[in-house]
DNA sequence: GAAATGAAACGAGACGGTCCGTATTGCTGA
DNA sequence: TCAGCAATACGGACCGTCTCGTTTCATTTC
C-alpha cells in the first residue's frame, strides 16, 4: 500500500528529461544563444513542447538546468584540486587549464549563455552560486588553507579575496574579449596573487602587530 | 551653395535623435532590460518607430548607442584621475567611488544591459572597447605611470595586468552578486594590488625559494 | 501467465500574444 | 512642393498555453 500514486512512469520521465537537457546543451554549444528556441529544443529531443513546460517554468530555467546538470553529472563526487605540496605549481596548473577551457568555442558559448542568464536574474544567480560556484570555491579554498598551513600563503589572507584576485581578471578578460588567454597570462596572475598574499617575509608567526618590515 | 542636400532638417533630426537616446536610457534605467521594447522607446520619445530604424539597424544598436552617449556627453573632455602624489590614496578614492556607483539601481541596470549586449556580440564589444573602455584605461594607466616614475609602483609592472587585478574582482563581485561592495572591500583590493605590484622591497624580491618555514 | 483496462504522461502542433523590423499612409513644416 | 515625420498596419519569429489523439505501464480479469 505504499503506492499512493498511480502507475510508475518515472523511467519514461527520466528518459525525456535527459533528452531535453542534452538537446539544450547541444544547441547552446553549437549556435548563438539567441537562436536556441524552445521549439528547437523540443524537436531535437524528440519531445513535445508541453513536456518541457511541464517540468520547467521558462526557457531560462531549462537552459539553466541543462548547464547545472553539466557539473552535477559525476554523481556525488566532489571536486578536488591538485596538491603537489607547492602552491605555485598547483595554481599555475589550474589556471592554465582554466584558460584553455575558455578557448573552446563550445565551452565559450555555454558559459556565455550561463553568464547572460545569471547576470540578469538574481534568483538564478543565487541558485548558481549555491549549486555550482560555492562547492567549487570551497574546493579551491581547501587547497589554499593547506597552503596556509605550510606557510606558502599568508595565514591571515581572506581566501575569498585571494580567489577573486586570482580568477576575476581571467574571467573579465574572457567575458570582454579584452586580451589573449595564454599560459603566460595565467602564470602572471598566479605570480601577482602570490606576491599579494604569499608568505610574509618577516618572522612569520601570528601577525597582528609585529611589523619588522616597515621600510 | 554648400547645401548639397535638400532642406536643412539637421536640427529636427538632432532633436529626435536626442529624444530617442534619452528615452532609451530612461527605460533601461527604470525597468528590467527585457521590458524595454522599441515601441516603448518610440512612444516615450514621441517618435515613430521608423525614425528609430532609420538611424540604427537594430534594437541592440540603439541601446548601445544610448549607453555610449552617456559617457560621451561631456564634449571632448577627456577623463583624468586624481593625482595627489600618493598612489594608494588616489586608488582608494577611485575604487570606493566605483563601488558606490554600482550600488545605484539605475546605474546597475544600465551597466547590466550594456554587459549583456557586449558579452554576446563581439562587434559591439569591440566598439565598446574602442570608444569607452580604452580611453578610460588610458587615463588610469597614465596615473599608474606617474606612480612608476616616483617609485610607488614597480617600474616593470604590466599596467594592463595591474588594472585587471585591481578592477576585475570588483566587477565580478558586482556582476555575480557574490558579495557586498563596501569601502573596506575597495580598500583591500588596492592593498592587494599594491602588495603585488608595489615597489620592490630590495634585492631578493621575487618569492619562490626562500622558505624560512618548511615544517 | 496472458489479455484487457484505464490513467498518467506524451508528441504533435494549433493558438493567442508580444515583439521585432518593414512597408504604407497621410500630415507638416520649411 | 516635397523630404521627413508620426502613426500604424503588417509579416515573421518566438514564447507559453491549450487541445487532441497516442503510447506506456501498473493493475485487473480471465
GROMACS .gro file of C-alpha atoms (C1' of nucleotides) in nm:
model
  490
    1UNK     CA    1   0.000   0.000   0.000
    2UNK     CA    2   0.299   0.226  -0.032
    3UNK     CA    3   0.173   0.314  -0.376
    4UNK     CA    4  -0.018   0.629  -0.312
    5UNK     CA    5   0.020   0.747  -0.668
    6UNK     CA    6  -0.076   0.576  -0.989
    7UNK     CA    7   0.145   0.393  -1.237
    8UNK     CA    8   0.516   0.438  -1.209
    9UNK     CA    9   0.618   0.636  -1.510
   10UNK     CA   10   0.941   0.753  -1.360
   11UNK     CA   11   1.160   0.581  -1.612
   12UNK     CA   12   0.981   0.747  -1.900
   13UNK     CA   13   1.004   1.081  -1.729
   14UNK     CA   14   1.372   1.043  -1.668
   15UNK     CA   15   1.443   0.949  -2.027
   16UNK     CA   16   1.268   1.251  -2.173
   17UNK     CA   17   1.422   1.472  -1.907
   18UNK     CA   18   1.769   1.367  -2.007
   19UNK     CA   19   1.687   1.406  -2.377
   20UNK     CA   20   1.569   1.761  -2.318
   21UNK     CA   21   1.875   1.863  -2.119
   22UNK     CA   22   2.112   1.704  -2.365
   23UNK     CA   23   1.942   1.867  -2.664
   24UNK     CA   24   1.960   2.201  -2.486
   25UNK     CA   25   2.329   2.166  -2.418
   26UNK     CA   26   2.397   2.065  -2.776
   27UNK     CA   27   2.207   2.360  -2.918
   28UNK     CA   28   2.361   2.614  -2.684
   29UNK     CA   29   2.705   2.475  -2.762
   30UNK     CA   30   2.670   2.492  -3.138
   31UNK     CA   31   2.465   2.803  -3.205
   32UNK     CA   32   2.444   3.159  -3.095
   33UNK     CA   33   2.232   3.175  -2.783
   34UNK     CA   34   1.953   3.381  -2.936
   35UNK     CA   35   1.898   3.106  -3.191
   36UNK     CA   36   1.817   2.849  -2.925
   37UNK     CA   37   1.439   2.823  -2.912
   38UNK     CA   38   1.216   2.601  -2.707
   39UNK     CA   39   1.073   2.458  -3.026
   40UNK     CA   40   1.421   2.369  -3.146
   41UNK     CA   41   1.499   2.200  -2.816
   42UNK     CA   42   1.175   2.003  -2.832
   43UNK     CA   43   1.237   1.896  -3.190
   44UNK     CA   44   1.595   1.792  -3.121
   45UNK     CA   45   1.494   1.599  -2.811
   46UNK     CA   46   1.208   1.430  -2.997
   47UNK     CA   47   0.971   1.568  -2.740
   48UNK     CA   48   0.659   1.780  -2.729
   49UNK     CA   49   0.692   2.140  -2.621
   50UNK     CA   50   0.447   2.079  -2.341
   51UNK     CA   51   0.673   1.815  -2.192
   52UNK     CA   52   0.932   2.085  -2.145
   53UNK     CA   53   0.689   2.327  -1.988
   54UNK     CA   54   0.559   2.051  -1.762
   55UNK     CA   55   0.899   2.038  -1.592
   56UNK     CA   56   1.037   2.391  -1.613
   57UNK     CA   57   0.860   2.724  -1.591
   58UNK     CA   58   1.051   2.907  -1.864
   59UNK     CA   59   1.315   2.883  -2.129
   60UNK     CA   60   1.570   3.038  -1.895
   61UNK     CA   61   1.505   2.767  -1.640
   62UNK     CA   62   1.557   2.492  -1.896
   63UNK     CA   63   1.885   2.635  -2.017
   64UNK     CA   64   2.000   2.688  -1.663
   65UNK     CA   65   1.908   2.335  -1.561
   66UNK     CA   66   2.091   2.197  -1.861
   67UNK     CA   67   2.408   2.381  -1.767
   68UNK     CA   68   2.376   2.291  -1.400
   69UNK     CA   69   2.349   1.926  -1.491
   70UNK     CA   70   2.681   1.957  -1.673
   71UNK     CA   71   2.866   1.979  -1.346
   72UNK     CA   72   2.641   1.752  -1.148
   73UNK     CA   73   2.681   1.452  -1.371
   74UNK     CA   74   2.958   1.280  -1.177
   75UNK     CA   75   2.723   1.166  -0.902
   76UNK     CA   76   2.831   1.273  -0.556
   77UNK     CA   77   3.192   1.306  -0.650
   78UNK     CA   78   3.316   1.632  -0.504
   79UNK     CA   79   3.578   1.842  -0.673
   80UNK     CA   80   3.934   1.837  -0.558
   81UNK     CA   81   4.228   2.042  -0.677
   82UNK     CA   82   4.576   1.905  -0.733
   83UNK     CA   83   4.801   1.921  -0.431
   84UNK     CA   84   5.166   1.859  -0.512
   85UNK     CA   85   5.274   2.041  -0.199
   86UNK     CA   86   5.377   2.351  -0.392
   87UNK     CA   87   5.103   2.612  -0.422
   88UNK     CA   88   5.255   2.799  -0.714
   89UNK     CA   89   5.283   2.483  -0.921
   90UNK     CA   90   4.928   2.378  -0.844
   91UNK     CA   91   4.775   2.718  -0.913
   92UNK     CA   92   4.955   2.755  -1.243
   93UNK     CA   93   4.833   2.413  -1.342
   94UNK     CA   94   4.474   2.501  -1.264
   95UNK     CA   95   4.486   2.849  -1.413
   96UNK     CA   96   4.642   2.728  -1.736
   97UNK     CA   97   4.376   2.460  -1.765
   98UNK     CA   98   4.103   2.716  -1.700
   99UNK     CA   99   4.242   2.949  -1.965
  100UNK     CA  100   4.247   2.663  -2.213
  101UNK     CA  101   3.888   2.568  -2.139
  102UNK     CA  102   3.773   2.915  -2.232
  103UNK     CA  103   3.937   2.880  -2.571
  104UNK     CA  104   3.699   2.601  -2.670
  105UNK     CA  105   3.414   2.755  -2.874
  106UNK     CA  106   3.153   2.518  -2.736
  107UNK     CA  107   3.253   2.584  -2.379
  108UNK     CA  108   3.268   2.955  -2.458
  109UNK     CA  109   2.910   2.961  -2.582
  110UNK     CA  110   2.784   2.752  -2.290
  111UNK     CA  111   2.940   2.973  -2.027
  112UNK     CA  112   2.841   3.289  -2.207
  113UNK     CA  113   2.479   3.173  -2.206
  114UNK     CA  114   2.504   3.086  -1.837
  115UNK     CA  115   2.650   3.425  -1.753
  116UNK     CA  116   2.385   3.605  -1.952
  117UNK     CA  117   2.115   3.425  -1.758
  118UNK     CA  118   2.256   3.483  -1.414
  119UNK     CA  119   2.364   3.842  -1.476
  120UNK     CA  120   2.003   3.939  -1.536
  121UNK     CA  121   1.821   3.717  -1.289
  122UNK     CA  122   1.913   3.744  -0.923
  123UNK     CA  123   1.726   3.424  -0.835
  124UNK     CA  124   1.906   3.213  -1.091
  125UNK     CA  125   2.229   3.377  -0.977
  126UNK     CA  126   2.165   3.264  -0.621
  127UNK     CA  127   2.091   2.910  -0.735
  128UNK     CA  128   2.404   2.914  -0.948
  129UNK     CA  129   2.612   3.026  -0.656
  130UNK     CA  130   2.468   2.764  -0.425
  131UNK     CA  131   2.489   2.468  -0.658
  132UNK     CA  132   2.792   2.539  -0.872
  133UNK     CA  133   3.010   2.824  -0.758
  134UNK     CA  134   3.016   2.758  -0.384
  135UNK     CA  135   3.124   2.394  -0.399
  136UNK     CA  136   3.399   2.480  -0.643
  137UNK     CA  137   3.514   2.770  -0.430
  138UNK     CA  138   3.520   2.551  -0.125
  139UNK     CA  139   3.749   2.308  -0.303
  140UNK     CA  140   3.980   2.590  -0.401
  141UNK     CA  141   3.978   2.734  -0.053
  142UNK     CA  142   4.062   2.395   0.091
  143UNK     CA  143   4.376   2.394  -0.123
  144UNK     CA  144   4.459   2.748  -0.011
  145UNK     CA  145   4.414   2.653   0.354
  146UNK     CA  146   4.654   2.368   0.316
  147UNK     CA  147   4.898   2.619   0.168
  148UNK     CA  148   4.846   2.846   0.466
  149UNK     CA  149   4.932   2.561   0.699
  150UNK     CA  150   5.269   2.506   0.535
  151UNK     CA  151   5.342   2.876   0.519
  152UNK     CA  152   5.305   2.920   0.144
  153UNK     CA  153   5.025   3.171   0.192
  154UNK     CA  154   4.966   3.446   0.445
  155UNK     CA  155   4.777   3.288   0.732
  156UNK     CA  156   4.559   3.598   0.765
  157UNK     CA  157   4.466   3.622   0.400
  158UNK     CA  158   4.097   3.648   0.318
  159UNK     CA  159   4.059   3.345   0.095
  160UNK     CA  160   3.757   3.482  -0.089
  161UNK     CA  161   3.965   3.783  -0.180
  162UNK     CA  162   4.256   3.565  -0.288
  163UNK     CA  163   4.033   3.367  -0.521
  164UNK     CA  164   3.885   3.682  -0.669
  165UNK     CA  165   4.223   3.839  -0.734
  166UNK     CA  166   4.333   3.515  -0.895
  167UNK     CA  167   4.032   3.433  -1.113
  168UNK     CA  168   3.841   3.755  -1.175
  169UNK     CA  169   4.097   3.903  -1.415
  170UNK     CA  170   4.088   3.590  -1.626
  171UNK     CA  171   3.711   3.589  -1.623
  172UNK     CA  172   3.684   3.955  -1.715
  173UNK     CA  173   3.938   3.928  -1.995
  174UNK     CA  174   3.741   3.638  -2.138
  175UNK     CA  175   3.399   3.799  -2.096
  176UNK     CA  176   3.503   4.127  -2.255
  177UNK     CA  177   3.741   3.966  -2.501
  178UNK     CA  178   3.995   4.225  -2.393
  179UNK     CA  179   4.306   4.014  -2.437
  180UNK     CA  180   4.452   3.670  -2.509
  181UNK     CA  181   4.420   3.395  -2.250
  182UNK     CA  182   4.766   3.247  -2.276
  183UNK     CA  183   4.955   3.023  -2.039
  184UNK     CA  184   5.190   3.312  -1.972
  185UNK     CA  185   4.897   3.526  -1.870
  186UNK     CA  186   4.768   3.254  -1.639
  187UNK     CA  187   5.113   3.232  -1.482
  188UNK     CA  188   5.138   3.606  -1.433
  189UNK     CA  189   4.809   3.605  -1.244
  190UNK     CA  190   4.940   3.338  -1.011
  191UNK     CA  191   5.261   3.534  -0.963
  192UNK     CA  192   5.073   3.853  -0.883
  193UNK     CA  193   4.841   3.675  -0.642
  194UNK     CA  194   5.132   3.512  -0.461
  195UNK     CA  195   5.312   3.846  -0.432
  196UNK     CA  196   4.995   3.993  -0.280
  197UNK     CA  197   4.912   3.707  -0.047
  198UNK     CA  198   5.225   3.497  -0.027
  199UNK     CA  199   5.408   3.431   0.298
  200UNK     CA  200   5.517   3.740   0.484
  201UNK     CA  201   5.885   3.792   0.459
  202UNK     CA  202   5.916   3.874   0.826
  203UNK     CA  203   5.944   3.629   1.112
  204UNK     CA  204   5.612   3.491   1.046
  205UNK     CA  205   5.424   3.367   1.338
  206UNK     CA  206   5.088   3.513   1.410
  207UNK     CA  207   5.087   3.861   1.271
  208UNK     CA  208   4.884   4.141   1.409
  209UNK     CA  209   5.118   4.396   1.548
  210UNK     CA  210   5.471   4.291   1.482
  211UNK     CA  211   5.600   4.483   1.185
  212UNK     CA  212   5.964   4.408   1.126
  213UNK     CA  213   5.938   4.536   0.771
  214UNK     CA  214   5.837   4.890   0.797
  215UNK     CA  215   6.060   5.046   0.535
  216UNK     CA  216   2.552   7.677  -5.212
  217UNK     CA  217   2.730   7.445  -4.981
  218UNK     CA  218   2.392   7.279  -4.936
  219UNK     CA  219   2.428   6.970  -5.141
  220UNK     CA  220   2.128   6.809  -4.979
  221UNK     CA  221   1.774   6.937  -4.959
  222UNK     CA  222   1.616   7.137  -4.682
  223UNK     CA  223   1.817   7.168  -4.368
  224UNK     CA  224   1.644   6.935  -4.128
  225UNK     CA  225   1.952   6.874  -3.924
  226UNK     CA  226   1.816   7.046  -3.617
  227UNK     CA  227   1.498   6.839  -3.632
  228UNK     CA  228   1.699   6.524  -3.682
  229UNK     CA  229   1.920   6.605  -3.389
  230UNK     CA  230   1.626   6.676  -3.164
  231UNK     CA  231   1.458   6.343  -3.235
  232UNK     CA  232   1.793   6.166  -3.205
  233UNK     CA  233   1.845   6.302  -2.858
  234UNK     CA  234   1.488   6.223  -2.761
  235UNK     CA  235   1.534   5.862  -2.868
  236UNK     CA  236   1.860   5.815  -2.680
  237UNK     CA  237   1.726   5.979  -2.368
  238UNK     CA  238   1.406   5.775  -2.372
  239UNK     CA  239   1.614   5.462  -2.413
  240UNK     CA  240   1.835   5.545  -2.117
  241UNK     CA  241   1.534   5.626  -1.902
  242UNK     CA  242   1.363   5.298  -1.986
  243UNK     CA  243   1.673   5.085  -1.935
  244UNK     CA  244   1.738   5.260  -1.605
  245UNK     CA  245   1.392   5.209  -1.465
  246UNK     CA  246   1.281   4.869  -1.593
  247UNK     CA  247   1.417   4.523  -1.636
  248UNK     CA  248   1.601   4.505  -1.964
  249UNK     CA  249   1.366   4.257  -2.129
  250UNK     CA  250   1.080   4.501  -2.082
  251UNK     CA  251   1.249   4.766  -2.291
  252UNK     CA  252   1.091   4.747  -2.637
  253UNK     CA  253   1.146   4.958  -2.944
  254UNK     CA  254   0.778   5.054  -2.938
  255UNK     CA  255   0.813   5.177  -2.581
  256UNK     CA  256   1.118   5.381  -2.675
  257UNK     CA  257   0.935   5.533  -2.970
  258UNK     CA  258   0.629   5.618  -2.761
  259UNK     CA  259   0.836   5.770  -2.483
  260UNK     CA  260   1.040   5.974  -2.727
  261UNK     CA  261   0.727   6.087  -2.914
  262UNK     CA  262   0.870   5.942  -3.229
  263UNK     CA  263   0.769   5.694  -3.494
  264UNK     CA  264   0.927   5.353  -3.487
  265UNK     CA  265   1.056   5.405  -3.836
  266UNK     CA  266   1.256   5.707  -3.722
  267UNK     CA  267   1.449   5.479  -3.492
  268UNK     CA  268   1.516   5.222  -3.761
  269UNK     CA  269   1.620   5.497  -4.000
  270UNK     CA  270   1.915   5.570  -3.772
  271UNK     CA  271   2.006   5.236  -3.614
  272UNK     CA  272   1.998   4.886  -3.758
  273UNK     CA  273   1.862   4.705  -3.452
  274UNK     CA  274   1.739   4.738  -3.100
  275UNK     CA  275   2.080   4.635  -2.967
  276UNK     CA  276   2.241   4.917  -3.159
  277UNK     CA  277   2.000   5.174  -3.017
  278UNK     CA  278   2.056   5.061  -2.661
  279UNK     CA  279   2.428   5.050  -2.714
  280UNK     CA  280   2.433   5.398  -2.866
  281UNK     CA  281   2.228   5.531  -2.578
  282UNK     CA  282   2.476   5.394  -2.326
  283UNK     CA  283   2.775   5.510  -2.526
  284UNK     CA  284   2.634   5.860  -2.534
  285UNK     CA  285   2.623   5.854  -2.155
  286UNK     CA  286   2.999   5.885  -2.135
  287UNK     CA  287   3.042   6.100  -2.443
  288UNK     CA  288   2.818   6.379  -2.325
  289UNK     CA  289   3.089   6.594  -2.173
  290UNK     CA  290   3.209   6.708  -2.518
  291UNK     CA  291   3.576   6.646  -2.579
  292UNK     CA  292   3.664   6.649  -2.215
  293UNK     CA  293   3.894   6.356  -2.155
  294UNK     CA  294   3.893   6.168  -1.830
  295UNK     CA  295   4.157   6.226  -1.570
  296UNK     CA  296   4.214   6.055  -1.239
  297UNK     CA  297   4.301   6.232  -0.918
  298UNK     CA  298   4.671   6.270  -0.854
  299UNK     CA  299   4.753   6.371  -0.500
  300UNK     CA  300   5.102   6.229  -0.533
  301UNK     CA  301   5.017   5.921  -0.329
  302UNK     CA  302   4.903   5.627  -0.539
  303UNK     CA  303   4.737   5.438  -0.255
  304UNK     CA  304   4.523   5.738  -0.162
  305UNK     CA  305   4.420   5.802  -0.519
  306UNK     CA  306   4.336   5.441  -0.597
  307UNK     CA  307   4.128   5.401  -0.284
  308UNK     CA  308   3.940   5.716  -0.373
  309UNK     CA  309   3.861   5.588  -0.719
  310UNK     CA  310   3.780   5.235  -0.611
  311UNK     CA  311   3.546   5.349  -0.336
  312UNK     CA  312   3.367   5.577  -0.580
  313UNK     CA  313   3.337   5.293  -0.831
  314UNK     CA  314   3.195   5.060  -0.569
  315UNK     CA  315   2.939   5.323  -0.475
  316UNK     CA  316   2.832   5.375  -0.833
  317UNK     CA  317   2.744   5.010  -0.864
  318UNK     CA  318   2.512   5.040  -0.567
  319UNK     CA  319   2.280   5.276  -0.755
  320UNK     CA  320   1.994   5.068  -0.902
  321UNK     CA  321   1.967   5.280  -1.217
  322UNK     CA  322   2.337   5.256  -1.285
  323UNK     CA  323   2.321   4.886  -1.206
  324UNK     CA  324   2.054   4.824  -1.467
  325UNK     CA  325   2.228   5.036  -1.727
  326UNK     CA  326   2.561   4.861  -1.692
  327UNK     CA  327   2.400   4.520  -1.671
  328UNK     CA  328   2.224   4.586  -2.002
  329UNK     CA  329   2.549   4.705  -2.156
  330UNK     CA  330   2.734   4.397  -2.036
  331UNK     CA  331   2.465   4.167  -2.166
  332UNK     CA  332   2.491   4.326  -2.509
  333UNK     CA  333   2.868   4.315  -2.536
  334UNK     CA  334   2.909   3.971  -2.383
  335UNK     CA  335   2.708   3.821  -2.666
  336UNK     CA  336   2.816   4.036  -2.958
  337UNK     CA  337   3.184   4.052  -3.042
  338UNK     CA  338   3.136   4.350  -3.274
  339UNK     CA  339   2.962   4.562  -3.014
  340UNK     CA  340   3.229   4.453  -2.768
  341UNK     CA  341   3.499   4.585  -2.996
  342UNK     CA  342   3.321   4.915  -3.038
  343UNK     CA  343   3.272   4.935  -2.663
  344UNK     CA  344   3.637   4.876  -2.603
  345UNK     CA  345   3.742   5.135  -2.857
  346UNK     CA  346   3.505   5.411  -2.756
  347UNK     CA  347   3.462   5.364  -2.383
  348UNK     CA  348   3.698   5.117  -2.221
  349UNK     CA  349   4.022   5.214  -2.391
  350UNK     CA  350   4.011   5.588  -2.318
  351UNK     CA  351   3.929   5.518  -1.956
  352UNK     CA  352   4.206   5.263  -1.930
  353UNK     CA  353   4.450   5.505  -2.081
  354UNK     CA  354   4.363   5.761  -1.817
  355UNK     CA  355   4.416   5.504  -1.544
  356UNK     CA  356   4.743   5.389  -1.693
  357UNK     CA  357   4.863   5.746  -1.711
  358UNK     CA  358   4.815   5.771  -1.337
  359UNK     CA  359   4.998   5.442  -1.287
  360UNK     CA  360   5.289   5.557  -1.500
  361UNK     CA  361   5.325   5.866  -1.292
  362UNK     CA  362   5.337   5.639  -0.989
  363UNK     CA  363   5.608   5.430  -1.152
  364UNK     CA  364   5.814   5.742  -1.204
  365UNK     CA  365   5.814   5.827  -0.838
  366UNK     CA  366   5.879   5.470  -0.735
  367UNK     CA  367   5.537   5.390  -0.594
  368UNK     CA  368   5.487   5.111  -0.842
  369UNK     CA  369   5.721   4.850  -0.986
  370UNK     CA  370   5.871   5.006  -1.299
  371UNK     CA  371   5.847   4.671  -1.478
  372UNK     CA  372   5.482   4.608  -1.396
  373UNK     CA  373   5.246   4.530  -1.684
  374UNK     CA  374   4.992   4.808  -1.640
  375UNK     CA  375   4.712   4.619  -1.813
  376UNK     CA  376   4.762   4.342  -1.563
  377UNK     CA  377   4.769   4.587  -1.272
  378UNK     CA  378   4.437   4.734  -1.381
  379UNK     CA  379   4.281   4.392  -1.419
  380UNK     CA  380   4.392   4.275  -1.076
  381UNK     CA  381   4.257   4.597  -0.932
  382UNK     CA  382   3.920   4.622  -1.105
  383UNK     CA  383   3.821   4.274  -1.220
  384UNK     CA  384   3.743   4.141  -0.871
  385UNK     CA  385   3.511   4.434  -0.807
  386UNK     CA  386   3.345   4.385  -1.143
  387UNK     CA  387   3.298   4.013  -1.096
  388UNK     CA  388   3.161   4.050  -0.745
  389UNK     CA  389   2.908   4.300  -0.878
  390UNK     CA  390   2.815   4.101  -1.186
  391UNK     CA  391   2.763   3.778  -0.995
  392UNK     CA  392   2.629   3.947  -0.682
  393UNK     CA  393   2.872   3.733  -0.486
  394UNK     CA  394   2.944   3.977  -0.208
  395UNK     CA  395   2.900   4.330  -0.074
  396UNK     CA  396   3.079   4.619  -0.242
  397UNK     CA  397   3.193   4.807   0.064
  398UNK     CA  398   3.457   5.073   0.103
  399UNK     CA  399   3.658   4.823   0.304
  400UNK     CA  400   3.646   4.582   0.015
  401UNK     CA  401   3.759   4.853  -0.226
  402UNK     CA  402   4.049   4.931   0.005
  403UNK     CA  403   4.153   4.569   0.034
  404UNK     CA  404   4.172   4.542  -0.344
  405UNK     CA  405   4.402   4.841  -0.355
  406UNK     CA  406   4.612   4.692  -0.077
  407UNK     CA  407   4.642   4.359  -0.254
  408UNK     CA  408   4.729   4.524  -0.584
  409UNK     CA  409   4.998   4.736  -0.423
  410UNK     CA  410   5.147   4.433  -0.248
  411UNK     CA  411   5.160   4.258  -0.586
  412UNK     CA  412   5.293   4.547  -0.790
  413UNK     CA  413   5.423   4.796  -0.541
  414UNK     CA  414   5.786   4.900  -0.529
  415UNK     CA  415   6.025   4.611  -0.487
  416UNK     CA  416   6.143   4.589  -0.132
  417UNK     CA  417   6.501   4.522  -0.223
  418UNK     CA  418   6.719   4.265  -0.394
  419UNK     CA  419   6.567   3.931  -0.309
  420UNK     CA  420   6.230   4.035  -0.432
  421UNK     CA  421   6.063   3.751  -0.611
  422UNK     CA  422   5.947   3.479  -0.377
  423UNK     CA  423   5.966   3.118  -0.471
  424UNK     CA  424   6.251   2.953  -0.294
  425UNK     CA  425   6.306   3.132   0.029
  426UNK     CA  426   6.137   2.919   0.285
  427UNK     CA  427   6.202   3.001   0.647
  428UNK     CA  428   5.900   2.794   0.734
  429UNK     CA  429   5.949   2.449   0.599
  430UNK     CA  430   5.793   2.242   0.872
  431DG     C1'  431   0.052  -1.628  -1.703
  432DA     C1'  432  -0.169  -1.353  -2.096
  433DA     C1'  433  -0.507  -1.028  -2.248
  434DA     C1'  434  -0.796  -0.627  -2.136
  435DT     C1'  435  -0.841  -0.188  -1.890
  436DG     C1'  436  -0.768   0.284  -1.754
  437DA     C1'  437  -0.495   0.670  -1.614
  438DA     C1'  438  -0.093   0.937  -1.649
  439DA     C1'  439   0.241   1.111  -1.948
  440DC     C1'  440   0.342   1.200  -2.400
  441DG     C1'  441   0.431   1.401  -2.927
  442DA     C1'  442   0.245   1.697  -3.229
  443DG     C1'  443   0.104   2.118  -3.331
  444DA     C1'  444  -0.274   2.493  -3.334
  445DC     C1'  445  -0.333   2.918  -3.099
  446DG     C1'  446  -0.308   3.392  -2.881
  447DG     C1'  447   0.005   3.730  -2.753
  448DT     C1'  448   0.427   4.004  -2.777
  449DC     C1'  449   0.785   4.198  -3.004
  450DC     C1'  450   1.097   4.292  -3.395
  451DG     C1'  451   1.182   4.510  -3.820
  452DT     C1'  452   0.946   4.664  -4.280
  453DA     C1'  453   0.605   4.894  -4.555
  454DT     C1'  454   0.234   5.224  -4.612
  455DT     C1'  455  -0.022   5.645  -4.547
  456DG     C1'  456  -0.143   6.090  -4.468
  457DC     C1'  457   0.036   6.514  -4.240
  458DT     C1'  458   0.357   6.902  -4.156
  459DG     C1'  459   0.674   7.249  -4.179
  460DA     C1'  460   1.037   7.495  -4.419
  461DT     C1'  461   0.647   7.148  -5.321
  462DC     C1'  462   0.840   6.774  -5.103
  463DA     C1'  463   1.153   6.548  -4.764
  464DG     C1'  464   1.098   6.390  -4.331
  465DC     C1'  465   0.792   6.264  -3.997
  466DA     C1'  466   0.420   6.010  -3.657
  467DA     C1'  467   0.115   5.668  -3.669
  468DT     C1'  468   0.002   5.234  -3.764
  469DA     C1'  469  -0.072   4.807  -4.032
  470DC     C1'  470   0.179   4.404  -4.134
  471DG     C1'  471   0.467   3.962  -4.174
  472DG     C1'  472   0.757   3.671  -3.921
  473DA     C1'  473   0.964   3.464  -3.504
  474DC     C1'  474   0.915   3.310  -3.073
  475DC     C1'  475   0.707   3.223  -2.609
  476DG     C1'  476   0.397   2.986  -2.329
  477DT     C1'  477  -0.094   2.767  -2.322
  478DC     C1'  478  -0.422   2.452  -2.477
  479DT     C1'  479  -0.613   2.053  -2.715
  480DC     C1'  480  -0.614   1.602  -2.915
  481DG     C1'  481  -0.513   1.155  -3.023
  482DT     C1'  482  -0.141   0.811  -2.891
  483DT     C1'  483   0.187   0.549  -2.609
  484DT     C1'  484   0.324   0.340  -2.192
  485DC     C1'  485   0.265   0.074  -1.795
  486DA     C1'  486   0.056  -0.095  -1.337
  487DT     C1'  487  -0.342  -0.324  -1.243
  488DT     C1'  488  -0.724  -0.615  -1.317
  489DT     C1'  489  -0.953  -1.001  -1.514
  490DC     C1'  490  -0.988  -1.442  -1.709
   0.00000   0.00000   0.00000
